[in-house]
PDB file of C-alpha atoms in Angstrom:
ATOM      1  CA  ALA S   1    -176.606  13.997-113.015  1.00 77.00           C
ATOM      2  CA  GLN S   2    -174.466  16.339-111.003  1.00 82.00           C
ATOM      3  CA  SER S   3    -175.510  18.358-107.995  1.00 88.00           C
ATOM      4  CA  VAL S   4    -173.925  20.726-105.504  1.00 93.00           C
ATOM      5  CA  THR S   5    -174.951  21.190-101.896  1.00 94.00           C
ATOM      6  CA  GLN S   6    -174.047  24.155 -99.774  1.00 95.00           C
ATOM      7  CA  LEU S   7    -175.620  23.341 -96.452  1.00 90.00           C
ATOM      8  CA  ASP S   8    -175.029  26.701 -94.818  1.00 93.00           C
ATOM      9  CA  SER S   9    -177.161  29.486 -96.233  1.00 93.00           C
ATOM     10  CA  GLN S  10    -175.584  32.053 -93.912  1.00 95.00           C
ATOM     11  CA  VAL S  11    -172.349  32.110 -91.963  1.00 97.00           C
ATOM     12  CA  PRO S  12    -171.701  34.960 -89.540  1.00 97.00           C
ATOM     13  CA  VAL S  13    -168.150  35.340 -88.305  1.00 98.00           C
ATOM     14  CA  PHE S  14    -166.198  38.002 -86.491  1.00 97.00           C
ATOM     15  CA  GLU S  15    -163.465  39.921 -88.243  1.00 97.00           C
ATOM     16  CA  GLU S  16    -160.033  38.250 -88.139  1.00 97.00           C
ATOM     17  CA  ALA S  17    -161.579  34.901 -87.225  1.00 98.00           C
ATOM     18  CA  PRO S  18    -161.165  31.852 -89.484  1.00 98.00           C
ATOM     19  CA  VAL S  19    -164.025  30.637 -91.638  1.00 98.00           C
ATOM     20  CA  GLU S  20    -164.977  27.502 -93.545  1.00 98.00           C
ATOM     21  CA  LEU S  21    -167.751  27.410 -96.109  1.00 98.00           C
ATOM     22  CA  ARG S  22    -168.875  23.911 -96.926  1.00 97.00           C
ATOM     23  CA  CYS S  23    -169.515  22.432-100.335  1.00 97.00           C
ATOM     24  CA  ASN S  24    -170.400  18.853-101.192  1.00 96.00           C
ATOM     25  CA  TYR S  25    -171.061  17.552-104.652  1.00 95.00           C
ATOM     26  CA  SER S  26    -172.537  14.511-106.287  1.00 92.00           C
ATOM     27  CA  SER S  27    -171.389  13.180-109.615  1.00 86.00           C
ATOM     28  CA  SER S  28    -170.948   9.846-111.313  1.00 81.00           C
ATOM     29  CA  VAL S  29    -167.997  11.197-113.277  1.00 82.00           C
ATOM     30  CA  SER S  30    -164.958  13.248-112.416  1.00 84.00           C
ATOM     31  CA  VAL S  31    -165.580  16.952-112.090  1.00 87.00           C
ATOM     32  CA  TYR S  32    -163.910  20.290-112.068  1.00 91.00           C
ATOM     33  CA  LEU S  33    -164.737  22.355-108.983  1.00 93.00           C
ATOM     34  CA  PHE S  34    -164.991  26.097-108.540  1.00 94.00           C
ATOM     35  CA  TRP S  35    -165.699  28.712-105.914  1.00 96.00           C
ATOM     36  CA  TYR S  36    -167.101  32.065-106.970  1.00 94.00           C
ATOM     37  CA  VAL S  37    -167.807  35.208-104.959  1.00 95.00           C
ATOM     38  CA  GLN S  38    -170.624  37.624-105.682  1.00 91.00           C
ATOM     39  CA  TYR S  39    -170.803  41.102-104.211  1.00 90.00           C
ATOM     40  CA  PRO S  40    -174.212  42.852-104.116  1.00 84.00           C
ATOM     41  CA  ASN S  41    -175.633  43.586-107.559  1.00 78.00           C
ATOM     42  CA  GLN S  42    -172.554  42.276-109.288  1.00 83.00           C
ATOM     43  CA  GLY S  43    -171.629  39.260-111.352  1.00 84.00           C
ATOM     44  CA  LEU S  44    -169.525  36.374-110.147  1.00 89.00           C
ATOM     45  CA  GLN S  45    -165.784  36.476-109.665  1.00 90.00           C
ATOM     46  CA  LEU S  46    -163.685  33.345-109.610  1.00 91.00           C
ATOM     47  CA  LEU S  47    -161.961  32.725-106.281  1.00 94.00           C
ATOM     48  CA  LEU S  48    -160.289  29.437-107.106  1.00 94.00           C
ATOM     49  CA  LYS S  49    -160.667  26.226-109.035  1.00 93.00           C
ATOM     50  CA  TYR S  50    -159.664  22.591-108.881  1.00 93.00           C
ATOM     51  CA  LEU S  51    -159.018  20.853-112.166  1.00 89.00           C
ATOM     52  CA  SER S  52    -156.435  18.224-111.246  1.00 88.00           C
ATOM     53  CA  GLY S  53    -153.213  17.784-109.312  1.00 90.00           C
ATOM     54  CA  SER S  54    -152.734  19.017-105.777  1.00 91.00           C
ATOM     55  CA  THR S  55    -155.895  18.752-103.750  1.00 92.00           C
ATOM     56  CA  LEU S  56    -155.156  21.963-101.863  1.00 96.00           C
ATOM     57  CA  VAL S  57    -155.920  24.921-104.053  1.00 96.00           C
ATOM     58  CA  LYS S  58    -155.040  28.501-103.247  1.00 96.00           C
ATOM     59  CA  GLY S  59    -157.042  31.364-104.665  1.00 95.00           C
ATOM     60  CA  ILE S  60    -157.339  35.103-104.526  1.00 93.00           C
ATOM     61  CA  ASN S  61    -157.927  37.208-101.414  1.00 93.00           C
ATOM     62  CA  GLY S  62    -156.305  34.628 -99.150  1.00 96.00           C
ATOM     63  CA  PHE S  63    -158.869  31.894 -99.751  1.00 97.00           C
ATOM     64  CA  GLU S  64    -158.032  28.239-100.201  1.00 97.00           C
ATOM     65  CA  ALA S  65    -160.017  25.044-100.698  1.00 98.00           C
ATOM     66  CA  GLU S  66    -159.310  21.365-100.406  1.00 96.00           C
ATOM     67  CA  PHE S  67    -160.669  18.745-102.745  1.00 95.00           C
ATOM     68  CA  ASN S  68    -161.587  15.556-100.907  1.00 94.00           C
ATOM     69  CA  LYS S  69    -162.634  12.879-103.360  1.00 92.00           C
ATOM     70  CA  SER S  70    -163.641  10.306-100.777  1.00 92.00           C
ATOM     71  CA  GLN S  71    -165.934  12.773 -99.051  1.00 93.00           C
ATOM     72  CA  THR S  72    -166.935  14.486-102.299  1.00 94.00           C
ATOM     73  CA  SER S  73    -166.253  17.821-100.707  1.00 96.00           C
ATOM     74  CA  PHE S  74    -164.581  21.068-101.687  1.00 97.00           C
ATOM     75  CA  HIS S  75    -164.726  23.285 -98.619  1.00 98.00           C
ATOM     76  CA  LEU S  76    -163.549  26.875 -98.791  1.00 98.00           C
ATOM     77  CA  ARG S  77    -161.407  28.312 -96.003  1.00 98.00           C
ATOM     78  CA  LYS S  78    -159.779  31.543 -94.966  1.00 98.00           C
ATOM     79  CA  PRO S  79    -157.651  31.813 -91.819  1.00 97.00           C
ATOM     80  CA  SER S  80    -158.586  35.418 -91.058  1.00 97.00           C
ATOM     81  CA  VAL S  81    -161.517  37.230 -92.612  1.00 97.00           C
ATOM     82  CA  HIS S  82    -162.027  40.923 -93.244  1.00 97.00           C
ATOM     83  CA  ILE S  83    -165.158  43.032 -93.371  1.00 96.00           C
ATOM     84  CA  SER S  84    -164.664  43.254 -97.125  1.00 95.00           C
ATOM     85  CA  ASP S  85    -165.126  39.481 -97.428  1.00 96.00           C
ATOM     86  CA  THR S  86    -168.834  39.914 -96.722  1.00 96.00           C
ATOM     87  CA  ALA S  87    -170.481  38.525 -99.846  1.00 96.00           C
ATOM     88  CA  GLU S  88    -172.292  35.546-101.335  1.00 94.00           C
ATOM     89  CA  TYR S  89    -170.135  32.536-102.137  1.00 96.00           C
ATOM     90  CA  PHE S  90    -171.085  29.911-104.695  1.00 95.00           C
ATOM     91  CA  CYS S  91    -169.610  26.492-105.208  1.00 96.00           C
ATOM     92  CA  ALA S  92    -169.911  25.038-108.695  1.00 94.00           C
ATOM     93  CA  VAL S  93    -169.024  21.903-110.611  1.00 92.00           C
ATOM     94  CA  ARG S  94    -168.786  20.984-114.217  1.00 87.00           C
ATOM     95  CA  SER S  95    -167.763  17.953-116.181  1.00 80.00           C
ATOM     96  CA  PRO S  96    -164.279  18.136-117.739  1.00 77.00           C
ATOM     97  CA  SER S  97    -165.788  17.360-121.116  1.00 73.00           C
ATOM     98  CA  GLY S  98    -168.917  18.352-122.921  1.00 68.00           C
ATOM     99  CA  THR S  99    -170.892  21.525-122.847  1.00 69.00           C
ATOM    100  CA  TYR S 100    -169.200  23.647-120.167  1.00 75.00           C
ATOM    101  CA  LYS S 101    -172.461  23.564-118.305  1.00 81.00           C
ATOM    102  CA  TYR S 102    -171.897  24.608-114.707  1.00 87.00           C
ATOM    103  CA  ILE S 103    -174.026  23.442-111.793  1.00 88.00           C
ATOM    104  CA  PHE S 104    -174.119  25.920-108.944  1.00 91.00           C
ATOM    105  CA  GLY S 105    -174.907  25.434-105.288  1.00 92.00           C
ATOM    106  CA  THR S 106    -177.478  27.617-103.592  1.00 91.00           C
ATOM    107  CA  GLY S 107    -174.830  29.898-102.144  1.00 93.00           C
ATOM    108  CA  THR S 108    -173.591  30.807 -98.684  1.00 96.00           C
ATOM    109  CA  ARG S 109    -173.824  34.346 -97.427  1.00 95.00           C
ATOM    110  CA  LEU S 110    -170.722  35.186 -95.433  1.00 97.00           C
ATOM    111  CA  LYS S 111    -171.302  38.075 -93.057  1.00 97.00           C
ATOM    112  CA  VAL S 112    -168.209  39.388 -91.329  1.00 97.00           C
ATOM    113  CA  LEU S 113    -168.944  41.218 -88.124  1.00 96.00           C
ATOM    114  CA  ALA S 114    -166.806  43.987 -86.629  1.00 94.00           C
TER     115      ALA S 114
ATOM    116  CA  GLY U   1    -158.397  37.807-116.606  1.00 66.00           C
ATOM    117  CA  ALA U   2    -160.875  38.104-119.424  1.00 75.00           C
ATOM    118  CA  VAL U   3    -163.628  40.700-119.183  1.00 86.00           C
ATOM    119  CA  VAL U   4    -167.298  40.228-119.904  1.00 91.00           C
ATOM    120  CA  SER U   5    -169.491  43.294-119.944  1.00 93.00           C
ATOM    121  CA  GLN U   6    -173.265  43.491-119.674  1.00 95.00           C
ATOM    122  CA  HIS U   7    -175.504  46.383-120.557  1.00 95.00           C
ATOM    123  CA  PRO U   8    -177.653  47.771-119.116  1.00 96.00           C
ATOM    124  CA  SER U   9    -176.841  47.061-115.500  1.00 93.00           C
ATOM    125  CA  ARG U  10    -180.336  48.119-114.454  1.00 95.00           C
ATOM    126  CA  VAL U  11    -183.513  48.481-116.437  1.00 96.00           C
ATOM    127  CA  ILE U  12    -187.056  49.273-115.456  1.00 96.00           C
ATOM    128  CA  CYS U  13    -189.823  48.721-117.950  1.00 96.00           C
ATOM    129  CA  LYS U  14    -193.578  48.592-118.167  1.00 96.00           C
ATOM    130  CA  SER U  15    -195.416  45.325-118.378  1.00 97.00           C
ATOM    131  CA  GLY U  16    -195.876  44.205-121.971  1.00 96.00           C
ATOM    132  CA  THR U  17    -192.751  45.823-123.356  1.00 97.00           C
ATOM    133  CA  SER U  18    -189.600  44.060-124.533  1.00 97.00           C
ATOM    134  CA  VAL U  19    -186.160  44.540-123.069  1.00 97.00           C
ATOM    135  CA  LYS U  20    -182.801  43.694-124.619  1.00 97.00           C
ATOM    136  CA  ILE U  21    -179.719  42.895-122.550  1.00 97.00           C
ATOM    137  CA  GLU U  22    -176.305  42.772-124.183  1.00 97.00           C
ATOM    138  CA  CYS U  23    -173.372  40.622-123.189  1.00 96.00           C
ATOM    139  CA  ARG U  24    -169.981  41.382-124.677  1.00 94.00           C
ATOM    140  CA  SER U  25    -166.621  39.693-124.326  1.00 91.00           C
ATOM    141  CA  LEU U  26    -164.231  42.640-124.377  1.00 90.00           C
ATOM    142  CA  ASP U  27    -160.824  41.105-124.884  1.00 84.00           C
ATOM    143  CA  PHE U  28    -161.462  37.615-126.142  1.00 85.00           C
ATOM    144  CA  GLN U  29    -163.648  35.691-128.536  1.00 85.00           C
ATOM    145  CA  ALA U  30    -166.444  33.512-127.234  1.00 86.00           C
ATOM    146  CA  THR U  31    -168.207  30.978-129.410  1.00 84.00           C
ATOM    147  CA  THR U  32    -170.322  30.055-126.454  1.00 88.00           C
ATOM    148  CA  MET U  33    -172.005  32.270-123.913  1.00 92.00           C
ATOM    149  CA  PHE U  34    -174.368  31.293-121.165  1.00 93.00           C
ATOM    150  CA  TRP U  35    -177.345  33.145-119.743  1.00 96.00           C
ATOM    151  CA  TYR U  36    -178.334  32.702-116.126  1.00 94.00           C
ATOM    152  CA  ARG U  37    -181.198  33.973-114.059  1.00 95.00           C
ATOM    153  CA  GLN U  38    -180.823  34.595-110.365  1.00 90.00           C
ATOM    154  CA  PHE U  39    -183.787  34.943-108.045  1.00 83.00           C
ATOM    155  CA  PRO U  40    -183.397  36.822-104.749  1.00 77.00           C
ATOM    156  CA  LYS U  41    -181.246  34.888-102.308  1.00 70.00           C
ATOM    157  CA  LYS U  42    -181.147  31.963-104.707  1.00 75.00           C
ATOM    158  CA  SER U  43    -178.578  30.315-106.857  1.00 80.00           C
ATOM    159  CA  LEU U  44    -178.019  30.838-110.542  1.00 86.00           C
ATOM    160  CA  MET U  45    -180.313  29.016-112.893  1.00 89.00           C
ATOM    161  CA  LEU U  46    -178.937  28.305-116.336  1.00 91.00           C
ATOM    162  CA  MET U  47    -181.454  29.510-118.878  1.00 94.00           C
ATOM    163  CA  ALA U  48    -179.734  28.821-122.156  1.00 94.00           C
ATOM    164  CA  THR U  49    -176.478  28.273-123.960  1.00 92.00           C
ATOM    165  CA  SER U  50    -175.852  30.794-126.695  1.00 90.00           C
ATOM    166  CA  ASN U  51    -173.859  29.568-129.682  1.00 87.00           C
ATOM    167  CA  GLU U  52    -172.332  31.951-132.199  1.00 86.00           C
ATOM    168  CA  GLY U  53    -173.998  31.607-135.566  1.00 85.00           C
ATOM    169  CA  SER U  54    -176.571  29.063-134.507  1.00 87.00           C
ATOM    170  CA  LYS U  55    -179.670  28.703-132.394  1.00 90.00           C
ATOM    171  CA  ALA U  56    -179.441  28.834-128.652  1.00 92.00           C
ATOM    172  CA  THR U  57    -179.968  25.733-126.583  1.00 93.00           C
ATOM    173  CA  TYR U  58    -182.568  26.301-123.898  1.00 95.00           C
ATOM    174  CA  GLU U  59    -182.842  24.511-120.597  1.00 93.00           C
ATOM    175  CA  GLN U  60    -185.978  22.617-119.740  1.00 93.00           C
ATOM    176  CA  GLY U  61    -188.752  24.900-118.605  1.00 93.00           C
ATOM    177  CA  VAL U  62    -187.358  28.067-120.198  1.00 95.00           C
ATOM    178  CA  GLU U  63    -189.662  29.614-122.779  1.00 94.00           C
ATOM    179  CA  LYS U  64    -187.629  30.193-125.915  1.00 93.00           C
ATOM    180  CA  ASP U  65    -190.250  32.520-127.353  1.00 95.00           C
ATOM    181  CA  LYS U  66    -190.155  34.728-124.293  1.00 96.00           C
ATOM    182  CA  PHE U  67    -186.389  34.791-123.842  1.00 97.00           C
ATOM    183  CA  LEU U  68    -184.923  35.366-127.285  1.00 96.00           C
ATOM    184  CA  ILE U  69    -181.194  34.853-127.560  1.00 95.00           C
ATOM    185  CA  ASN U  70    -179.063  35.985-130.445  1.00 92.00           C
ATOM    186  CA  HIS U  71    -175.326  35.374-130.726  1.00 91.00           C
ATOM    187  CA  ALA U  72    -174.472  37.297-133.853  1.00 85.00           C
ATOM    188  CA  SER U  73    -170.724  37.574-133.390  1.00 90.00           C
ATOM    189  CA  LEU U  74    -167.879  36.073-131.416  1.00 89.00           C
ATOM    190  CA  THR U  75    -168.048  38.920-128.922  1.00 91.00           C
ATOM    191  CA  LEU U  76    -171.738  39.666-128.546  1.00 94.00           C
ATOM    192  CA  SER U  77    -174.799  37.794-127.324  1.00 95.00           C
ATOM    193  CA  THR U  78    -178.136  39.406-126.586  1.00 96.00           C
ATOM    194  CA  LEU U  79    -181.054  38.318-124.442  1.00 97.00           C
ATOM    195  CA  THR U  80    -184.413  39.862-125.247  1.00 97.00           C
ATOM    196  CA  VAL U  81    -187.208  39.457-122.742  1.00 97.00           C
ATOM    197  CA  THR U  82    -190.338  39.780-124.848  1.00 97.00           C
ATOM    198  CA  SER U  83    -193.644  41.041-123.504  1.00 96.00           C
ATOM    199  CA  ALA U  84    -192.157  41.308-120.061  1.00 96.00           C
ATOM    200  CA  HIS U  85    -194.301  40.770-116.991  1.00 96.00           C
ATOM    201  CA  PRO U  86    -193.583  41.413-113.312  1.00 95.00           C
ATOM    202  CA  GLU U  87    -192.670  37.767-112.794  1.00 94.00           C
ATOM    203  CA  ASP U  88    -189.803  38.250-115.245  1.00 96.00           C
ATOM    204  CA  SER U  89    -188.207  40.680-112.825  1.00 95.00           C
ATOM    205  CA  SER U  90    -184.884  39.191-111.879  1.00 94.00           C
ATOM    206  CA  PHE U  91    -181.104  39.481-112.046  1.00 93.00           C
ATOM    207  CA  TYR U  92    -179.792  38.174-115.350  1.00 95.00           C
ATOM    208  CA  ILE U  93    -176.133  37.227-115.671  1.00 94.00           C
ATOM    209  CA  CYS U  94    -174.219  36.155-118.727  1.00 94.00           C
ATOM    210  CA  SER U  95    -170.948  34.298-118.877  1.00 93.00           C
ATOM    211  CA  ALA U  96    -168.513  33.375-121.586  1.00 90.00           C
ATOM    212  CA  ARG U  97    -165.707  30.951-122.167  1.00 82.00           C
ATOM    213  CA  ASP U  98    -162.447  32.154-123.611  1.00 73.00           C
ATOM    214  CA  LEU U  99    -161.852  30.281-126.881  1.00 64.00           C
ATOM    215  CA  GLY U 100    -158.167  30.171-126.230  1.00 64.00           C
ATOM    216  CA  GLY U 101    -158.510  29.079-122.630  1.00 58.00           C
ATOM    217  CA  GLY U 102    -158.391  25.404-121.760  1.00 57.00           C
ATOM    218  CA  THR U 103    -158.865  25.689-118.046  1.00 61.00           C
ATOM    219  CA  GLY U 104    -162.625  25.507-117.965  1.00 58.00           C
ATOM    220  CA  GLU U 105    -163.111  28.886-116.371  1.00 73.00           C
ATOM    221  CA  LEU U 106    -166.143  30.954-117.180  1.00 83.00           C
ATOM    222  CA  PHE U 107    -165.992  34.722-117.046  1.00 88.00           C
ATOM    223  CA  PHE U 108    -169.117  36.442-115.807  1.00 90.00           C
ATOM    224  CA  GLY U 109    -170.684  39.761-116.628  1.00 92.00           C
ATOM    225  CA  GLU U 110    -171.713  42.216-113.948  1.00 91.00           C
ATOM    226  CA  GLY U 111    -175.346  41.245-114.265  1.00 92.00           C
ATOM    227  CA  SER U 112    -178.460  43.136-115.333  1.00 94.00           C
ATOM    228  CA  ARG U 113    -181.285  43.781-112.921  1.00 93.00           C
ATOM    229  CA  LEU U 114    -184.641  43.845-114.665  1.00 96.00           C
ATOM    230  CA  THR U 115    -187.653  45.311-112.920  1.00 96.00           C
ATOM    231  CA  VAL U 116    -190.985  45.026-114.678  1.00 96.00           C
ATOM    232  CA  LEU U 117    -193.710  47.307-113.365  1.00 96.00           C
TER     233      LEU U 117
END
């Protein structure tokens, strides 16, 4: 079975400061990894994904994430955050084959302070 | 990217009534759509996988008679909450996979907030 752990439920950070949102996963098989952002009362928007290849993945809005197989991690980073980055961020995994069933973490609320 | 639209975005209903939520893929065909439920400050819980032209596959613990799913075409799936009760109040989100896409990305709708009085 696969699982995703986002240890930080909330991360406050000042505007223009760097941020890292942590994601660890557990799986007995290889996985695809995703980060999604959710703004209040909206659906999820894909920030970035890792399928294969380079372990450093760049996404939209200046976000990037690094896949670390040995540590089973896929942490999300941004060097300088904006007020508009305040949102809920979800890490997700799915198996490359099969049913396209995604497993989501519990989410991390990023709050950017002025 | 592909667009998935949900309607209505908000619905308030009385206890005991049924509510239908639509999920449409606007610019692509989706043989498979997924329905999620999100509790306040919680993650998304997969409720069921909706397959075009066949019965939905429900996750363990989800009442198939309460949450009726119909996937009548390649662009439309509906979730009907039957005999809704206050505990069914939640944020429901659908997602779809682009048939022509091989990257594994799901496209999500904007969500529908159901409030049962």
